[in-house]
Amino acid sequence: QTVVTQEPSFSVSPGGTVTLTCDLSSGSVSTNYYPTWYQQTPGQAPRTLIYSTNTRSSGVPDRFSGSILGNKAALTITGAQADDEADYYCVLYIDGDTLVFGGGTRLTVL
Amino acid sequence: QVQLVQSGGEEKKPGASVKVSCKASGYTFSSYGISWVRQAPGQGLEWMGWISTYNGNTNSAQKFQDRLTMTTDTSTSTVYMELRSLKSDDTAIYYCARDVVVAGIPVYWGQGTLVLVSS
């Protein structure tokens, strides 16, 4: 069974830069997995930040960016702000017909 | 603008079924598929399945294949998700979400529907 792994938690200082990653148990993540990133704050539906590796969703500020770093998908937040404190999830498109979410990363801004 | 409006919360007994609706607006309904994703209390996101609003084809996660049915009504631009044989660990918020580029990858989200399974 395919497992997608994210860091359970991360912390960043206001104004700082943080890179969250999304790893695949069965090998390297490539653009063929269309990595997609979501932000979720308590009591809210997920908000799409990045889809298809590096395409920002409508209205998402350009301080959020997506990439492939080595063998993982990555979400980089540049100039972190207090309201970036949230849970971040990635999802990968597996075998052409299945989606698998990572367990999520809780980001603290302090 | 793209909007997905889901039906209201439900409380069900174990063994029952639940049917959640997702009404789409602001785009051509049959041009994009809809995924269903759920989130148990305090837990992460879990993909359940996807339906093509063009031809009704479906894909679903293996763990749901025997008790999940997804249907589409093009006349009302509405997608339905029915989950049968409910158990207490099916208690979750259920989201519908529309794809953009690749079939099934959610980009636009509904507001979520809480399904509580309790005896």
mmCIF file of C-alpha atoms in Angstrom:
data_model
loop_
_atom_site.group_PDB
_atom_site.id
_atom_site.type_symbol
_atom_site.label_atom_id
_atom_site.label_comp_id
_atom_site.label_asym_id
_atom_site.label_seq_id
_atom_site.Cartn_x
_atom_site.Cartn_y
_atom_site.Cartn_z
ATOM 1 C CA GLN A 1 0.000 0.000 0.000
ATOM 2 C CA THR A 2 1.265 3.412 -0.990
ATOM 3 C CA VAL A 3 2.028 5.757 1.883
ATOM 4 C CA VAL A 4 2.566 9.494 1.530
ATOM 5 C CA THR A 5 4.611 11.026 4.320
ATOM 6 C CA GLN A 6 4.814 14.600 5.545
ATOM 7 C CA GLU A 7 6.602 16.116 8.515
ATOM 8 C CA PRO A 8 4.150 15.964 11.468
ATOM 9 C CA SER A 9 5.041 19.441 12.600
ATOM 10 C CA PHE A 10 7.199 22.391 11.718
ATOM 11 C CA SER A 11 7.827 25.783 13.148
ATOM 12 C CA VAL A 12 8.866 29.018 11.446
ATOM 13 C CA SER A 13 9.549 32.546 12.658
ATOM 14 C CA PRO A 14 7.471 35.402 11.305
ATOM 15 C CA GLY A 15 9.091 36.593 8.106
ATOM 16 C CA GLY A 16 11.044 33.391 7.744
ATOM 17 C CA THR A 17 11.040 30.742 5.029
ATOM 18 C CA VAL A 18 9.926 27.162 5.490
ATOM 19 C CA THR A 19 9.827 24.194 3.132
ATOM 20 C CA LEU A 20 7.400 21.361 3.784
ATOM 21 C CA THR A 21 7.869 18.081 1.946
ATOM 22 C CA CYS A 22 5.753 15.235 0.636
ATOM 23 C CA ASP A 23 7.411 11.834 0.273
ATOM 24 C CA LEU A 24 6.310 8.598 -1.359
ATOM 25 C CA SER A 25 6.945 5.212 0.182
ATOM 26 C CA SER A 26 7.284 3.466 -3.159
ATOM 27 C CA GLY A 27 9.796 5.771 -4.805
ATOM 28 C CA SER A 28 10.465 9.297 -5.986
ATOM 29 C CA VAL A 29 7.812 11.937 -6.426
ATOM 30 C CA SER A 30 7.760 13.463 -9.898
ATOM 31 C CA THR A 31 5.473 15.837 -11.747
ATOM 32 C CA ASN A 32 3.638 12.739 -12.990
ATOM 33 C CA TYR A 33 2.093 12.499 -9.526
ATOM 34 C CA TYR A 34 0.624 16.040 -9.876
ATOM 35 C CA PRO A 35 1.458 16.951 -6.269
ATOM 36 C CA THR A 36 -1.130 19.297 -4.819
ATOM 37 C CA TRP A 37 -1.040 21.238 -1.568
ATOM 38 C CA TYR A 38 -3.796 22.393 0.759
ATOM 39 C CA GLN A 39 -3.994 24.648 3.777
ATOM 40 C CA GLN A 40 -6.566 24.016 6.487
ATOM 41 C CA THR A 41 -7.351 26.093 9.541
ATOM 42 C CA PRO A 42 -9.573 24.841 12.375
ATOM 43 C CA GLY A 43 -13.217 24.504 11.463
ATOM 44 C CA GLN A 44 -12.645 25.356 7.808
ATOM 45 C CA ALA A 45 -12.681 23.375 4.601
ATOM 46 C CA PRO A 46 -9.299 22.844 2.963
ATOM 47 C CA ARG A 47 -8.044 25.632 0.752
ATOM 48 C CA THR A 48 -6.087 24.700 -2.348
ATOM 49 C CA LEU A 49 -2.718 26.445 -2.517
ATOM 50 C CA ILE A 50 -0.788 24.679 -5.278
ATOM 51 C CA TYR A 51 -1.833 22.068 -7.842
ATOM 52 C CA SER A 52 0.054 20.124 -10.480
ATOM 53 C CA THR A 53 3.361 20.638 -8.689
ATOM 54 C CA ASN A 54 3.685 24.415 -9.014
ATOM 55 C CA THR A 55 0.472 26.099 -10.222
ATOM 56 C CA ARG A 56 -0.897 28.531 -7.660
ATOM 57 C CA SER A 57 -4.620 28.379 -7.150
ATOM 58 C CA SER A 58 -6.629 31.545 -7.726
ATOM 59 C CA GLY A 59 -6.037 34.182 -5.062
ATOM 60 C CA VAL A 60 -3.067 32.456 -3.450
ATOM 61 C CA PRO A 61 -0.203 34.878 -2.749
ATOM 62 C CA ASP A 62 3.077 34.281 -4.534
ATOM 63 C CA ARG A 63 4.906 33.661 -1.280
ATOM 64 C CA PHE A 64 3.537 30.113 -1.592
ATOM 65 C CA SER A 65 5.361 28.039 -4.171
ATOM 66 C CA GLY A 66 5.538 24.392 -5.110
ATOM 67 C CA SER A 67 8.361 22.340 -6.577
ATOM 68 C CA ILE A 68 10.072 18.980 -6.736
ATOM 69 C CA LEU A 69 13.108 18.907 -4.458
ATOM 70 C CA GLY A 70 15.227 15.843 -4.948
ATOM 71 C CA ASN A 71 12.797 12.953 -4.766
ATOM 72 C CA LYS A 72 10.011 14.780 -2.901
ATOM 73 C CA ALA A 73 7.333 17.347 -3.597
ATOM 74 C CA ALA A 74 7.841 20.559 -1.690
ATOM 75 C CA LEU A 75 5.813 23.551 -0.571
ATOM 76 C CA THR A 76 7.821 26.648 0.282
ATOM 77 C CA ILE A 77 6.409 29.570 2.216
ATOM 78 C CA THR A 78 8.533 32.700 1.944
ATOM 79 C CA GLY A 79 7.988 35.521 4.420
ATOM 80 C CA ALA A 80 5.768 33.529 6.775
ATOM 81 C CA GLN A 81 2.924 35.390 8.400
ATOM 82 C CA ALA A 82 0.943 34.678 11.532
ATOM 83 C CA ASP A 83 -2.094 33.591 9.563
ATOM 84 C CA ASP A 84 -0.026 30.919 7.797
ATOM 85 C CA GLU A 85 -0.308 28.927 11.007
ATOM 86 C CA ALA A 86 -2.374 25.956 9.852
ATOM 87 C CA ASP A 87 -2.334 22.320 8.815
ATOM 88 C CA TYR A 88 -0.884 21.634 5.389
ATOM 89 C CA TYR A 89 -1.704 18.540 3.359
ATOM 90 C CA CYS A 90 -0.289 17.184 0.155
ATOM 91 C CA VAL A 91 -1.964 14.699 -2.173
ATOM 92 C CA LEU A 92 -0.450 12.551 -4.899
ATOM 93 C CA TYR A 93 -2.101 10.995 -7.956
ATOM 94 C CA ILE A 94 -1.141 7.328 -7.909
ATOM 95 C CA ASP A 95 -1.376 4.795 -10.760
ATOM 96 C CA GLY A 96 -3.575 7.053 -12.845
ATOM 97 C CA ASP A 97 -6.718 6.582 -10.790
ATOM 98 C CA THR A 98 -6.122 6.886 -7.049
ATOM 99 C CA LEU A 99 -5.359 9.775 -4.747
ATOM 100 C CA VAL A 100 -3.391 9.406 -1.539
ATOM 101 C CA PHE A 101 -3.159 12.205 1.007
ATOM 102 C CA GLY A 102 -0.220 12.739 3.289
ATOM 103 C CA GLY A 103 -0.838 12.825 7.013
ATOM 104 C CA GLY A 104 -0.458 16.593 7.162
ATOM 105 C CA THR A 105 2.020 19.028 8.694
ATOM 106 C CA ARG A 106 1.014 21.338 11.515
ATOM 107 C CA LEU A 107 2.853 24.617 10.968
ATOM 108 C CA THR A 108 3.423 26.939 13.873
ATOM 109 C CA VAL A 109 4.491 30.530 13.300
ATOM 110 C CA LEU A 110 6.294 31.896 16.339
ATOM 111 C CA GLN B 1 -17.492 31.738 -9.597
ATOM 112 C CA VAL B 2 -17.262 28.036 -8.868
ATOM 113 C CA GLN B 3 -19.488 27.027 -5.953
ATOM 114 C CA LEU B 4 -20.145 23.643 -4.430
ATOM 115 C CA VAL B 5 -22.946 23.613 -1.864
ATOM 116 C CA GLN B 6 -23.418 20.479 0.181
ATOM 117 C CA SER B 7 -26.424 19.202 2.065
ATOM 118 C CA GLY B 8 -26.773 19.585 5.808
ATOM 119 C CA GLY B 9 -25.415 17.476 8.626
ATOM 120 C CA GLU B 10 -26.812 14.035 9.342
ATOM 121 C CA GLU B 11 -27.020 11.773 12.368
ATOM 122 C CA LYS B 12 -27.292 8.054 11.646
ATOM 123 C CA LYS B 13 -27.367 4.803 13.561
ATOM 124 C CA PRO B 14 -24.740 2.124 12.947
ATOM 125 C CA GLY B 15 -25.719 -0.034 9.999
ATOM 126 C CA ALA B 16 -27.696 2.716 8.293
ATOM 127 C CA SER B 17 -26.857 4.567 5.080
ATOM 128 C CA VAL B 18 -26.270 8.228 4.419
ATOM 129 C CA LYS B 19 -26.602 10.179 1.181
ATOM 130 C CA VAL B 20 -24.868 13.546 0.863
ATOM 131 C CA SER B 21 -25.480 15.914 -2.033
ATOM 132 C CA CYS B 22 -23.176 18.442 -3.658
ATOM 133 C CA LYS B 23 -24.768 21.058 -5.922
ATOM 134 C CA ALA B 24 -22.419 22.754 -8.356
ATOM 135 C CA SER B 25 -22.734 26.158 -9.983
ATOM 136 C CA GLY B 26 -20.622 28.745 -11.774
ATOM 137 C CA TYR B 27 -19.187 26.455 -14.460
ATOM 138 C CA THR B 28 -20.137 23.825 -17.026
ATOM 139 C CA PHE B 29 -21.093 20.916 -14.804
ATOM 140 C CA SER B 30 -20.140 18.041 -17.077
ATOM 141 C CA SER B 31 -16.665 19.392 -17.833
ATOM 142 C CA TYR B 32 -15.096 18.507 -14.475
ATOM 143 C CA GLY B 33 -15.225 15.568 -12.116
ATOM 144 C CA ILE B 34 -16.015 15.554 -8.436
ATOM 145 C CA SER B 35 -14.082 13.805 -5.670
ATOM 146 C CA TRP B 36 -15.278 12.953 -2.201
ATOM 147 C CA VAL B 37 -12.868 13.413 0.698
ATOM 148 C CA ARG B 38 -13.580 12.861 4.366
ATOM 149 C CA GLN B 39 -11.985 13.970 7.611
ATOM 150 C CA ALA B 40 -12.611 12.203 10.908
ATOM 151 C CA PRO B 41 -12.470 14.347 14.056
ATOM 152 C CA GLY B 42 -8.898 15.446 14.709
ATOM 153 C CA GLN B 43 -7.592 13.430 11.777
ATOM 154 C CA GLY B 44 -6.253 14.097 8.299
ATOM 155 C CA LEU B 45 -7.888 14.092 4.890
ATOM 156 C CA GLU B 46 -8.869 10.787 3.272
ATOM 157 C CA TRP B 47 -9.786 10.375 -0.405
ATOM 158 C CA MET B 48 -12.863 8.234 -0.926
ATOM 159 C CA GLY B 49 -13.528 8.326 -4.636
ATOM 160 C CA TRP B 50 -14.214 10.310 -7.797
ATOM 161 C CA ILE B 51 -17.008 10.501 -10.332
ATOM 162 C CA SER B 52 -16.982 11.797 -13.870
ATOM 163 C CA THR B 53 -19.891 14.162 -14.328
ATOM 164 C CA TYR B 54 -19.541 13.591 -18.078
ATOM 165 C CA ASN B 55 -20.287 9.868 -18.212
ATOM 166 C CA GLY B 56 -20.783 8.720 -14.619
ATOM 167 C CA ASN B 57 -17.588 6.644 -14.474
ATOM 168 C CA THR B 58 -16.227 6.227 -10.969
ATOM 169 C CA ASN B 59 -13.018 5.346 -9.154
ATOM 170 C CA SER B 60 -12.902 4.691 -5.447
ATOM 171 C CA ALA B 61 -10.410 3.819 -2.764
ATOM 172 C CA GLN B 62 -10.267 0.114 -2.134
ATOM 173 C CA LYS B 63 -11.519 0.402 1.456
ATOM 174 C CA PHE B 64 -14.794 1.949 0.283
ATOM 175 C CA GLN B 65 -15.441 -0.025 -2.894
ATOM 176 C CA ASP B 66 -18.097 -2.313 -1.460
ATOM 177 C CA ARG B 67 -20.214 0.318 0.300
ATOM 178 C CA LEU B 68 -19.731 3.602 -1.565
ATOM 179 C CA THR B 69 -21.947 4.764 -4.414
ATOM 180 C CA MET B 70 -21.470 8.038 -6.256
ATOM 181 C CA THR B 71 -24.027 9.322 -8.745
ATOM 182 C CA THR B 72 -24.590 12.434 -10.783
ATOM 183 C CA ASP B 73 -27.714 14.309 -11.903
ATOM 184 C CA THR B 74 -26.860 16.597 -14.783
ATOM 185 C CA SER B 75 -30.355 18.109 -14.810
ATOM 186 C CA THR B 76 -29.688 19.715 -11.412
ATOM 187 C CA SER B 77 -25.858 19.849 -11.532
ATOM 188 C CA THR B 78 -25.754 17.737 -8.409
ATOM 189 C CA VAL B 79 -23.502 14.891 -7.353
ATOM 190 C CA TYR B 80 -24.474 12.411 -4.649
ATOM 191 C CA MET B 81 -22.390 10.255 -2.342
ATOM 192 C CA GLU B 82 -24.033 7.353 -0.541
ATOM 193 C CA LEU B 83 -22.177 5.383 2.108
ATOM 194 C CA ARG B 84 -23.813 2.200 3.413
ATOM 195 C CA SER B 85 -23.388 0.010 6.483
ATOM 196 C CA LEU B 86 -22.221 2.934 8.578
ATOM 197 C CA LYS B 87 -19.966 2.371 11.567
ATOM 198 C CA SER B 88 -18.986 4.731 14.352
ATOM 199 C CA ASP B 89 -15.631 5.374 12.707
ATOM 200 C CA ASP B 90 -17.438 6.758 9.662
ATOM 201 C CA THR B 91 -18.170 9.821 11.786
ATOM 202 C CA ALA B 92 -16.488 12.581 9.828
ATOM 203 C CA ILE B 93 -16.888 15.708 7.767
ATOM 204 C CA TYR B 94 -17.463 14.726 4.158
ATOM 205 C CA TYR B 95 -16.309 17.129 1.451
ATOM 206 C CA CYS B 96 -17.006 17.198 -2.251
ATOM 207 C CA ALA B 97 -14.375 18.862 -4.396
ATOM 208 C CA ARG B 98 -14.027 19.636 -8.101
ATOM 209 C CA ASP B 99 -10.963 18.934 -10.143
ATOM 210 C CA VAL B 100 -9.242 21.281 -12.584
ATOM 211 C CA VAL B 101 -6.452 19.692 -14.572
ATOM 212 C CA VAL B 102 -6.259 16.063 -13.634
ATOM 213 C CA ALA B 103 -9.275 13.876 -13.006
ATOM 214 C CA GLY B 104 -9.879 13.598 -9.313
ATOM 215 C CA ILE B 105 -7.379 16.022 -7.815
ATOM 216 C CA PRO B 106 -9.529 18.400 -5.765
ATOM 217 C CA VAL B 107 -9.106 22.119 -6.277
ATOM 218 C CA TYR B 108 -12.501 23.693 -5.526
ATOM 219 C CA TRP B 109 -14.102 22.524 -2.273
ATOM 220 C CA GLY B 110 -17.578 22.364 -0.823
ATOM 221 C CA GLN B 111 -18.208 23.525 2.700
ATOM 222 C CA GLY B 112 -18.377 20.010 4.131
ATOM 223 C CA THR B 113 -21.141 17.907 5.664
ATOM 224 C CA LEU B 114 -20.858 16.428 9.139
ATOM 225 C CA VAL B 115 -22.066 12.859 9.375
ATOM 226 C CA LEU B 116 -22.368 11.578 12.922
ATOM 227 C CA VAL B 117 -22.789 7.831 13.410
ATOM 228 C CA SER B 118 -23.960 7.019 16.885
ATOM 229 C CA SER B 119 -26.225 4.523 18.577
#
